[in-house]
PDB file of C-alpha atoms in Angstrom:
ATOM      1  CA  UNK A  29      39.221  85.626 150.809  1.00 79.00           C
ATOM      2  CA  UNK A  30      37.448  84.698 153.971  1.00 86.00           C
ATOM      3  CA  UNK A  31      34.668  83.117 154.418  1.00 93.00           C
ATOM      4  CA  UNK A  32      31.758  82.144 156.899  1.00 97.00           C
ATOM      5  CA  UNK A  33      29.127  79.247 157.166  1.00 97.00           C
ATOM      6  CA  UNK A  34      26.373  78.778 159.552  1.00 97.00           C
ATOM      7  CA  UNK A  35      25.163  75.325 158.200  1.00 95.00           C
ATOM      8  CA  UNK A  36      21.914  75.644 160.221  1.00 96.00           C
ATOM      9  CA  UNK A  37      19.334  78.096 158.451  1.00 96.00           C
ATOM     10  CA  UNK A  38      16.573  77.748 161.734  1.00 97.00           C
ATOM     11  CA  UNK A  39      16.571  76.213 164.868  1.00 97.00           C
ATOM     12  CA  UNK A  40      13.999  76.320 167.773  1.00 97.00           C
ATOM     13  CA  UNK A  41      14.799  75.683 171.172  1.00 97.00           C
ATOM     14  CA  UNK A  42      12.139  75.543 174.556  1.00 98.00           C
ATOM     15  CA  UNK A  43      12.548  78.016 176.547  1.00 97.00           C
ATOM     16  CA  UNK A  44      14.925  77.469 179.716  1.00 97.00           C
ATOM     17  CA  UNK A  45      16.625  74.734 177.367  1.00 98.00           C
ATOM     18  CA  UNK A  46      20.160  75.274 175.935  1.00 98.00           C
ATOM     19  CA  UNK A  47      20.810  75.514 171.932  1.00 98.00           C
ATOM     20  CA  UNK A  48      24.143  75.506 170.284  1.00 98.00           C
ATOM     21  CA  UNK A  49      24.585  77.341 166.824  1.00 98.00           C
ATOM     22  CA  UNK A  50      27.296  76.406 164.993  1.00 98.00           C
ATOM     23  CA  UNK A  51      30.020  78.448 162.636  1.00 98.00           C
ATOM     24  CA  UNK A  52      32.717  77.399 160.351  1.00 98.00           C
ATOM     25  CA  UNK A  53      34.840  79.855 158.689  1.00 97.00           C
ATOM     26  CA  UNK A  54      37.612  79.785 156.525  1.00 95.00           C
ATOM     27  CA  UNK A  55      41.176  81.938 156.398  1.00 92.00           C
ATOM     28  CA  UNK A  56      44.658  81.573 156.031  1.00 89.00           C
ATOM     29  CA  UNK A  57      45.116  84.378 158.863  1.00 87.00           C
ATOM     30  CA  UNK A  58      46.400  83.563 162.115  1.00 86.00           C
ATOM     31  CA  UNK A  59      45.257  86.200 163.534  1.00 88.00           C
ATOM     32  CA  UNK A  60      41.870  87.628 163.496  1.00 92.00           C
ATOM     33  CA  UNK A  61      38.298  87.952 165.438  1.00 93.00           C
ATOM     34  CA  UNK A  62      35.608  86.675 165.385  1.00 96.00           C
ATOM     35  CA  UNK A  63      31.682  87.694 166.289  1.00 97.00           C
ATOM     36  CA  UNK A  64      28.246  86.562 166.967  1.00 98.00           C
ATOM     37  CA  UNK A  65      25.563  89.396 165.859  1.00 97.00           C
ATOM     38  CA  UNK A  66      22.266  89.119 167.110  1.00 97.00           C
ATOM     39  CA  UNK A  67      19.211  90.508 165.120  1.00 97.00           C
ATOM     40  CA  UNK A  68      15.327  90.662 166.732  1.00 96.00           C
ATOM     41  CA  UNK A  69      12.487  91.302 164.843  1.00 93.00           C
ATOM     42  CA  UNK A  70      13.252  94.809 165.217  1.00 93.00           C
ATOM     43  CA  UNK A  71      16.164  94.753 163.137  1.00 94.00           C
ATOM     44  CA  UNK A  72      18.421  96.219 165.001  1.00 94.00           C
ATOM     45  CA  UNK A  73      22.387  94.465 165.055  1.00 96.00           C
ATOM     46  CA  UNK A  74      23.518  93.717 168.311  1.00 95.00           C
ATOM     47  CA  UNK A  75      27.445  92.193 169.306  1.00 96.00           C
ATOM     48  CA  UNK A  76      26.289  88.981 171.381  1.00 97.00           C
ATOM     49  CA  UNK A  77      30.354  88.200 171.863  1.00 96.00           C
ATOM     50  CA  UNK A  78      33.362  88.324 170.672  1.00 96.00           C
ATOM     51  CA  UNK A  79      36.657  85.980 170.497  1.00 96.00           C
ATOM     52  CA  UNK A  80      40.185  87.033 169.393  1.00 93.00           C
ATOM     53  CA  UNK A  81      41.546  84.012 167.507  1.00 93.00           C
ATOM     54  CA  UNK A  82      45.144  84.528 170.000  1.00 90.00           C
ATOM     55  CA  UNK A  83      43.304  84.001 173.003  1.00 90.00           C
ATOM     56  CA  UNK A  84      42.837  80.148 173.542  1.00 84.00           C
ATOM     57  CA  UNK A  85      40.080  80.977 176.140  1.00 92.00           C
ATOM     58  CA  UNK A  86      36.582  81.107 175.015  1.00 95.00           C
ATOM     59  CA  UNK A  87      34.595  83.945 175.464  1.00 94.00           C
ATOM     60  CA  UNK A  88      31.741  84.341 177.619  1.00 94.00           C
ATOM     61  CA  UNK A  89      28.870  86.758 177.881  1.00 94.00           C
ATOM     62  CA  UNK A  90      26.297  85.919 180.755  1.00 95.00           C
ATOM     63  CA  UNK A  91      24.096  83.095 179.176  1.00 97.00           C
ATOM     64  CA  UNK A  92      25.825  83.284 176.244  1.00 97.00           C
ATOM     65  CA  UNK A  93      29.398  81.048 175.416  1.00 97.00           C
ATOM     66  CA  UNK A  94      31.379  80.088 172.596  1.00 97.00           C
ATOM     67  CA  UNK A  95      32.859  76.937 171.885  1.00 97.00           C
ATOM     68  CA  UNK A  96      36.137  78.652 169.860  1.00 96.00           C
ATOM     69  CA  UNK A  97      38.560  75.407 167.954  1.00 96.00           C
ATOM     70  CA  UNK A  98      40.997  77.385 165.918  1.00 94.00           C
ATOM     71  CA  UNK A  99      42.675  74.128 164.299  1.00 94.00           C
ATOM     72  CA  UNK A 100      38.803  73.241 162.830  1.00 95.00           C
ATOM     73  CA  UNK A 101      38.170  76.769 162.046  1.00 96.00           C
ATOM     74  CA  UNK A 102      34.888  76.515 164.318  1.00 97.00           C
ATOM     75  CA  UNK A 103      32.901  78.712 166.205  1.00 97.00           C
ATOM     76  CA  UNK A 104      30.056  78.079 167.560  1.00 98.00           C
ATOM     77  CA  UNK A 105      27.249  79.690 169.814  1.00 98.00           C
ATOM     78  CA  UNK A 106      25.853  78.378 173.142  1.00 98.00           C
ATOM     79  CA  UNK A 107      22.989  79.753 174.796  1.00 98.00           C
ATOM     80  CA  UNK A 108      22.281  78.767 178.207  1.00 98.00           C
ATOM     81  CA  UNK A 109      18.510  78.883 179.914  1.00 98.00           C
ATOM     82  CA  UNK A 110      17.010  80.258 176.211  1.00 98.00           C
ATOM     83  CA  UNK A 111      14.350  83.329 177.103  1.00 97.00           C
ATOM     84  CA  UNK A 112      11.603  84.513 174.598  1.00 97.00           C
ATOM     85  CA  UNK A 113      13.741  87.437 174.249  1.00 97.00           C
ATOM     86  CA  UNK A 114      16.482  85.475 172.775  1.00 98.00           C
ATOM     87  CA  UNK A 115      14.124  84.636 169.462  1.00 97.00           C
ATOM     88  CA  UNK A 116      16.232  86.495 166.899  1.00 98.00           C
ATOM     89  CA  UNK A 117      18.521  85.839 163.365  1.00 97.00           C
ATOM     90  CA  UNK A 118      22.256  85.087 164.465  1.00 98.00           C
ATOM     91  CA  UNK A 119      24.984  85.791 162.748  1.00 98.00           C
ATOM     92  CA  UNK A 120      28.541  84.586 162.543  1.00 98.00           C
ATOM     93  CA  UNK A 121      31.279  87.200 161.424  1.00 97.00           C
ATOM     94  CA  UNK A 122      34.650  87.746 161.031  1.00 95.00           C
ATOM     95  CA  UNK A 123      37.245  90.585 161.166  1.00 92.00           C
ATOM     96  CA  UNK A 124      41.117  90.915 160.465  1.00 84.00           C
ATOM     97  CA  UNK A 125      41.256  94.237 162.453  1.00 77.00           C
ATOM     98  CA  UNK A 126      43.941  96.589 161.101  1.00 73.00           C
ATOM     99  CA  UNK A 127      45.525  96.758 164.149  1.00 70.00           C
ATOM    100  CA  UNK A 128      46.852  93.772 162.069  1.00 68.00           C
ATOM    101  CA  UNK A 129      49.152  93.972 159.767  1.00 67.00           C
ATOM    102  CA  UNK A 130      47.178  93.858 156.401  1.00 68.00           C
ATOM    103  CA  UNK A 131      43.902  94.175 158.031  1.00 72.00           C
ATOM    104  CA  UNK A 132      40.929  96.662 157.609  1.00 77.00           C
ATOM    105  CA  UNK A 133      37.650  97.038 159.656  1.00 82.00           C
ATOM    106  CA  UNK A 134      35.550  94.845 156.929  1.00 88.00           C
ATOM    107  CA  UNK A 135      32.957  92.097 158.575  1.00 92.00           C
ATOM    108  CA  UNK A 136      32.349  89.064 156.401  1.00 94.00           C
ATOM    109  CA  UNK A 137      28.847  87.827 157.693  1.00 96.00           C
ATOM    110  CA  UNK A 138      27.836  84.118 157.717  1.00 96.00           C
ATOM    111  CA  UNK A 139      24.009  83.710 156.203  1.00 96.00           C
ATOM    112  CA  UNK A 140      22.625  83.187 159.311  1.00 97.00           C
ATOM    113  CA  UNK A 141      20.465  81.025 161.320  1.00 98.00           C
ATOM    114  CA  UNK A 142      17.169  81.721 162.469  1.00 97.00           C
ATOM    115  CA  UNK A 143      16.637  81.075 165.902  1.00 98.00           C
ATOM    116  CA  UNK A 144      13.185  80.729 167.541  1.00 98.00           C
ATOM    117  CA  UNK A 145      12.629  80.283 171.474  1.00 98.00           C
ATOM    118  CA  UNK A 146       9.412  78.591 172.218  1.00 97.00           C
ATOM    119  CA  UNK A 147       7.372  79.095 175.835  1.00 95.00           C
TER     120      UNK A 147
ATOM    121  CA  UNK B  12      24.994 110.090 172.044  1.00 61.00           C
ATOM    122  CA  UNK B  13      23.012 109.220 168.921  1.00 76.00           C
ATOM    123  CA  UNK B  14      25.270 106.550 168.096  1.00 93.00           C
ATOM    124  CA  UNK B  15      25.118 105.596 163.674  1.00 96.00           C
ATOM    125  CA  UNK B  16      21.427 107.443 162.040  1.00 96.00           C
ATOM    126  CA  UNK B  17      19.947 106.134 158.978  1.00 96.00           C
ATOM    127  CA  UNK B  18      17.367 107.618 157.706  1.00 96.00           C
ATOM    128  CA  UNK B  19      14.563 106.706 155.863  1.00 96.00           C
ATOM    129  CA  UNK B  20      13.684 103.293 157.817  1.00 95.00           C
ATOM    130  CA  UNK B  21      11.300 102.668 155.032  1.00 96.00           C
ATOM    131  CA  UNK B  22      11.176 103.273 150.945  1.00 97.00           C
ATOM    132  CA  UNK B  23       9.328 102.567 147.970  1.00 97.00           C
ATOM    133  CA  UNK B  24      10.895 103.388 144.509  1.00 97.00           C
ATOM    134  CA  UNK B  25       9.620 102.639 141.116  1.00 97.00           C
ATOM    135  CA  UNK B  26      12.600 101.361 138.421  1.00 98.00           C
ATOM    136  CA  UNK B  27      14.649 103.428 137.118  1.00 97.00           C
ATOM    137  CA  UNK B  28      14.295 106.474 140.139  1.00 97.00           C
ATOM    138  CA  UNK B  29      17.208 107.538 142.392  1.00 96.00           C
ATOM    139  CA  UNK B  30      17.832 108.341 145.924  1.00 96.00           C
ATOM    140  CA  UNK B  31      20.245 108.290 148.342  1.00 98.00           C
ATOM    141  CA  UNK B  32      20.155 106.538 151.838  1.00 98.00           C
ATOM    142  CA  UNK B  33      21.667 108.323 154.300  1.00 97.00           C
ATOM    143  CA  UNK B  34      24.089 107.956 157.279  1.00 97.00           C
ATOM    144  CA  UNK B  35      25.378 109.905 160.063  1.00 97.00           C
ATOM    145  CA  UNK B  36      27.595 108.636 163.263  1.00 97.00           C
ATOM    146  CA  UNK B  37      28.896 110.865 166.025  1.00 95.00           C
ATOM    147  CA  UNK B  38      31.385 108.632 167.557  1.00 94.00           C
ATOM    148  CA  UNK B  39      34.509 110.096 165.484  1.00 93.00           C
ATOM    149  CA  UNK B  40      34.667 106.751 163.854  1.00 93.00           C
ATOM    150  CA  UNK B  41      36.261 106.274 160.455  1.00 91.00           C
ATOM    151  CA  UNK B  42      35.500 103.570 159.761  1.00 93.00           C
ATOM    152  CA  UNK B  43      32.338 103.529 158.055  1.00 95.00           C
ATOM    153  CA  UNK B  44      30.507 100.679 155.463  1.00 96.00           C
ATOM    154  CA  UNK B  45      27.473  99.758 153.466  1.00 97.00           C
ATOM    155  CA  UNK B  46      25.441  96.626 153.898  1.00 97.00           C
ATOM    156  CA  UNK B  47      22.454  94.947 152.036  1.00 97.00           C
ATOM    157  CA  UNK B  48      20.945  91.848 153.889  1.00 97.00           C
ATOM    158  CA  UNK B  49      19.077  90.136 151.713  1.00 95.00           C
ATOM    159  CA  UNK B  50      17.102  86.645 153.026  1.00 90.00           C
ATOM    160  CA  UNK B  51      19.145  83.330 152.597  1.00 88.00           C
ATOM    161  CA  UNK B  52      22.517  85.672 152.029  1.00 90.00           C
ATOM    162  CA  UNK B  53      22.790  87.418 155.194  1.00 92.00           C
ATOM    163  CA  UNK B  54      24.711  90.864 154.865  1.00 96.00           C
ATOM    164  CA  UNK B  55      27.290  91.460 151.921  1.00 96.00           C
ATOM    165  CA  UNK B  56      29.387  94.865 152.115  1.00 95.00           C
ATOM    166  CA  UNK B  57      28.141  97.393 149.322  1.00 97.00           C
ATOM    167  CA  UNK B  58      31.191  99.734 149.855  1.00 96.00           C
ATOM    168  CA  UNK B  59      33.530 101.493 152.651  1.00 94.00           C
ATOM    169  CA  UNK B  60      35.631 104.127 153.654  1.00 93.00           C
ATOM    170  CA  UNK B  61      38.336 104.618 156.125  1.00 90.00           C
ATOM    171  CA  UNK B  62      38.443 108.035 156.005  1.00 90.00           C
ATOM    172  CA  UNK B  63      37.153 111.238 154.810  1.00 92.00           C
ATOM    173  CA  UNK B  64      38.102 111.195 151.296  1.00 93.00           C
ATOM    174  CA  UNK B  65      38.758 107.936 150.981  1.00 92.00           C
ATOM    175  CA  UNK B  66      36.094 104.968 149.679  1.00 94.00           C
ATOM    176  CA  UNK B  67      36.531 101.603 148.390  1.00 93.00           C
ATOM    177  CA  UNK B  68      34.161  99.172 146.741  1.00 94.00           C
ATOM    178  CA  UNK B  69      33.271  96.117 148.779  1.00 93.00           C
ATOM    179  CA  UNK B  70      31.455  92.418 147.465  1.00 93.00           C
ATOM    180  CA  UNK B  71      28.512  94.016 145.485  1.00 96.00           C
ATOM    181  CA  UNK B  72      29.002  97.510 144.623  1.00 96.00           C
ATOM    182  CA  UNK B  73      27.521  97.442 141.520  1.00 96.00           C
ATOM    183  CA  UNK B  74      24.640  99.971 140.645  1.00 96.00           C
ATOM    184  CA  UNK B  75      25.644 101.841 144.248  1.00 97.00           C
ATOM    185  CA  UNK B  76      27.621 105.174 144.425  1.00 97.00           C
ATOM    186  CA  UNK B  77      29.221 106.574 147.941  1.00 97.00           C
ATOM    187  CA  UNK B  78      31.212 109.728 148.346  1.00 96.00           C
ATOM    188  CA  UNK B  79      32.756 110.597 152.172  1.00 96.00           C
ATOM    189  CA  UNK B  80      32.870 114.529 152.292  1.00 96.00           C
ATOM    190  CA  UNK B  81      33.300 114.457 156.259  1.00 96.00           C
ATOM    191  CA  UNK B  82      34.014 111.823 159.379  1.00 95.00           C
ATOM    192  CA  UNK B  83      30.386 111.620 160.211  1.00 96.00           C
ATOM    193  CA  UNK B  84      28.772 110.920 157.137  1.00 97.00           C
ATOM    194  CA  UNK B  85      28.454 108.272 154.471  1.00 98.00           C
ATOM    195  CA  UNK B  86      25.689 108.672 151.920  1.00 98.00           C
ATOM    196  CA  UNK B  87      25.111 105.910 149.588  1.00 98.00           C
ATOM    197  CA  UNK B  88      23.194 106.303 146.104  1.00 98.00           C
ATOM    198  CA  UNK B  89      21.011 104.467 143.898  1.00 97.00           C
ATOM    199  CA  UNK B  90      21.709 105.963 140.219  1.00 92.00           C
ATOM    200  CA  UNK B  91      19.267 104.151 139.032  1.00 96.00           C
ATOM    201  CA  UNK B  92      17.198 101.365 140.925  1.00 97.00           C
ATOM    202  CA  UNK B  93      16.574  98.161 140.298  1.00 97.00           C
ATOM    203  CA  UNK B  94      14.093  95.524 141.300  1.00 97.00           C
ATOM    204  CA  UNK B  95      17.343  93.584 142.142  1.00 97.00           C
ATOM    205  CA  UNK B  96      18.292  96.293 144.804  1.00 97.00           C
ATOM    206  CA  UNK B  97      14.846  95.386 146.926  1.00 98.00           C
ATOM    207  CA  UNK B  98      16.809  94.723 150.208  1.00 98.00           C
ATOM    208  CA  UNK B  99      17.428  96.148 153.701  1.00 97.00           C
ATOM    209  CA  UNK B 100      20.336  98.390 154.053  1.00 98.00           C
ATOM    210  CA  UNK B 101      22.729  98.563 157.045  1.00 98.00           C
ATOM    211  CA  UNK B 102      25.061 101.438 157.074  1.00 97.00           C
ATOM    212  CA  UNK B 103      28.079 100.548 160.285  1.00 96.00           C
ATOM    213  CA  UNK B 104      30.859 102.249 161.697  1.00 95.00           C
ATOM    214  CA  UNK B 105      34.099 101.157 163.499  1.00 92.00           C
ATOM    215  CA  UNK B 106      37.104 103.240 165.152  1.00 88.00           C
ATOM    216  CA  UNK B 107      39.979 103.191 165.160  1.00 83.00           C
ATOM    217  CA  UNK B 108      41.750 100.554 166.973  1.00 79.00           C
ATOM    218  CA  UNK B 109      38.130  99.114 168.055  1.00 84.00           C
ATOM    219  CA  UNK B 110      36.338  95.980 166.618  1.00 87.00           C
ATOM    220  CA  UNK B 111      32.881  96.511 167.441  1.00 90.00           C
ATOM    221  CA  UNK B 112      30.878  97.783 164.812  1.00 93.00           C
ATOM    222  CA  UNK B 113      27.553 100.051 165.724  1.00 95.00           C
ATOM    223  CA  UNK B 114      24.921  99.639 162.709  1.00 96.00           C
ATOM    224  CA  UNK B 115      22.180 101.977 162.192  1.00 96.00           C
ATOM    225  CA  UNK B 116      18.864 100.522 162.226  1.00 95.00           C
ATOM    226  CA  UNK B 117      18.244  99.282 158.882  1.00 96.00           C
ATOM    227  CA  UNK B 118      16.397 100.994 156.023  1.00 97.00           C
ATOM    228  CA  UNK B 119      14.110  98.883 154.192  1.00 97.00           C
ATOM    229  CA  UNK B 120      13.969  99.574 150.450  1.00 97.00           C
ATOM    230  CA  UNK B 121      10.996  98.363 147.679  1.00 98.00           C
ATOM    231  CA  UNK B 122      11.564  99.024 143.928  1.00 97.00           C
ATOM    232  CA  UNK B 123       8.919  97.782 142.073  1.00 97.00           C
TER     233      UNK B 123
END
């Protein structure tokens, strides 16, 4: 079974600075995917970015970037010029689509890490 | 486009009372799940279903019944709750062939 730690339970971060949250996961899979959900205050779960373990380059959304090392089974989260708005709970996931042999739709969160951007 | 409904946002049940939490998505998507987020754990799947018809039980199913009549909607029950099932539910939906999954917007849920 897979699964997902975010070692880091809160972190704060000025705002403009740039915060890195980190994600180690364990599989025997080669291929899979992996996620970074973002959840404000309101509660709402929102895809930040996504990586697909085949693709050696990392992904990039805007401000936000992954640092993606498939040997260390590590994936972590950087967020460039931090806004207010970026104050949230992040989560790490992962997926073995079944557009993979063996695979279903089923998300294996990490716990999470609390992220607060401070003016 | 409402996208994945849950409805109530909010509950309050004493022990032992049941009710089901309900979910609705009108992106054809079937793939749908369950999820309880519970502070420290982050979210654990309850159950799932891949199709109309067709449900499976996921990390914590226990005390939670789901039935999947149709492609839009995934109702999940408490028999019989529990202080232990105090949480905030996430019901999420995936199609075919995609990765992103939309989540409703959470129900929070008191038993006391």
């Amino acid at each position: 079974a897979q699964t997902v730690t975010q070692s880091q339970p809160e972190m704060s971060v000025q705002e403009a600075e740039t915060v890195t949250l980190s994600c180690t996961y364990d599989t025997s899979e080669s291929n899979y995917y992996l996620f970074w959900y973002k959840q404000p205050p309101s509660r709402q779960m929102i895809l930040v970015i996504r990586q697909e373990a085949y693709k050696q380059q990392n992904a990039t959304e805007n401000r936000f970037s992954v640092n993606f090392q498939k040997a260390a089974k590590s994936f972590s989260l950087k967020i460039s010029d931090s806004q207010l708005g970026d104050t949230a709970m992040y989560f790490c996931a992962f997926m073995k689509p079944v557009s993979f042999q063996g695979g279903s739709e089923k998300l294996v969160f990490g716990k999470g890490t609390k992220l607060t951007v401070n003016p | 486009n409402a996208g994945v409904t849950q409805t109530p946002k909010f509950q309050v049940l004493k022990t032992g009372q049941s009710m089901t939490l309900q979910c609705a998505q009108d992106m054809n998507h079937e793939y749908m799940s369950w999820y309880r987020q519970d502070p420290g754990m982050g979210l654990r799947l309850i159950h799932y279903s891949v199709g109309a018809g067709i449900t499976d039980q996921g990390e914590v199913p226990n005390g939670y019944n789901v039935s999947r009549s149709t492609t839009e909607d995934f109702p999940l029950r408490l028999l019989s709750a529990a202080p232990s099932q105090t949480s905030v539910y996430f019901c999420a939906s995936i199609g075919r062939g995609n990765t992103e999954a939309f989540f409703g917007q959470g129900t929070r849920l008191t038993v006391v």
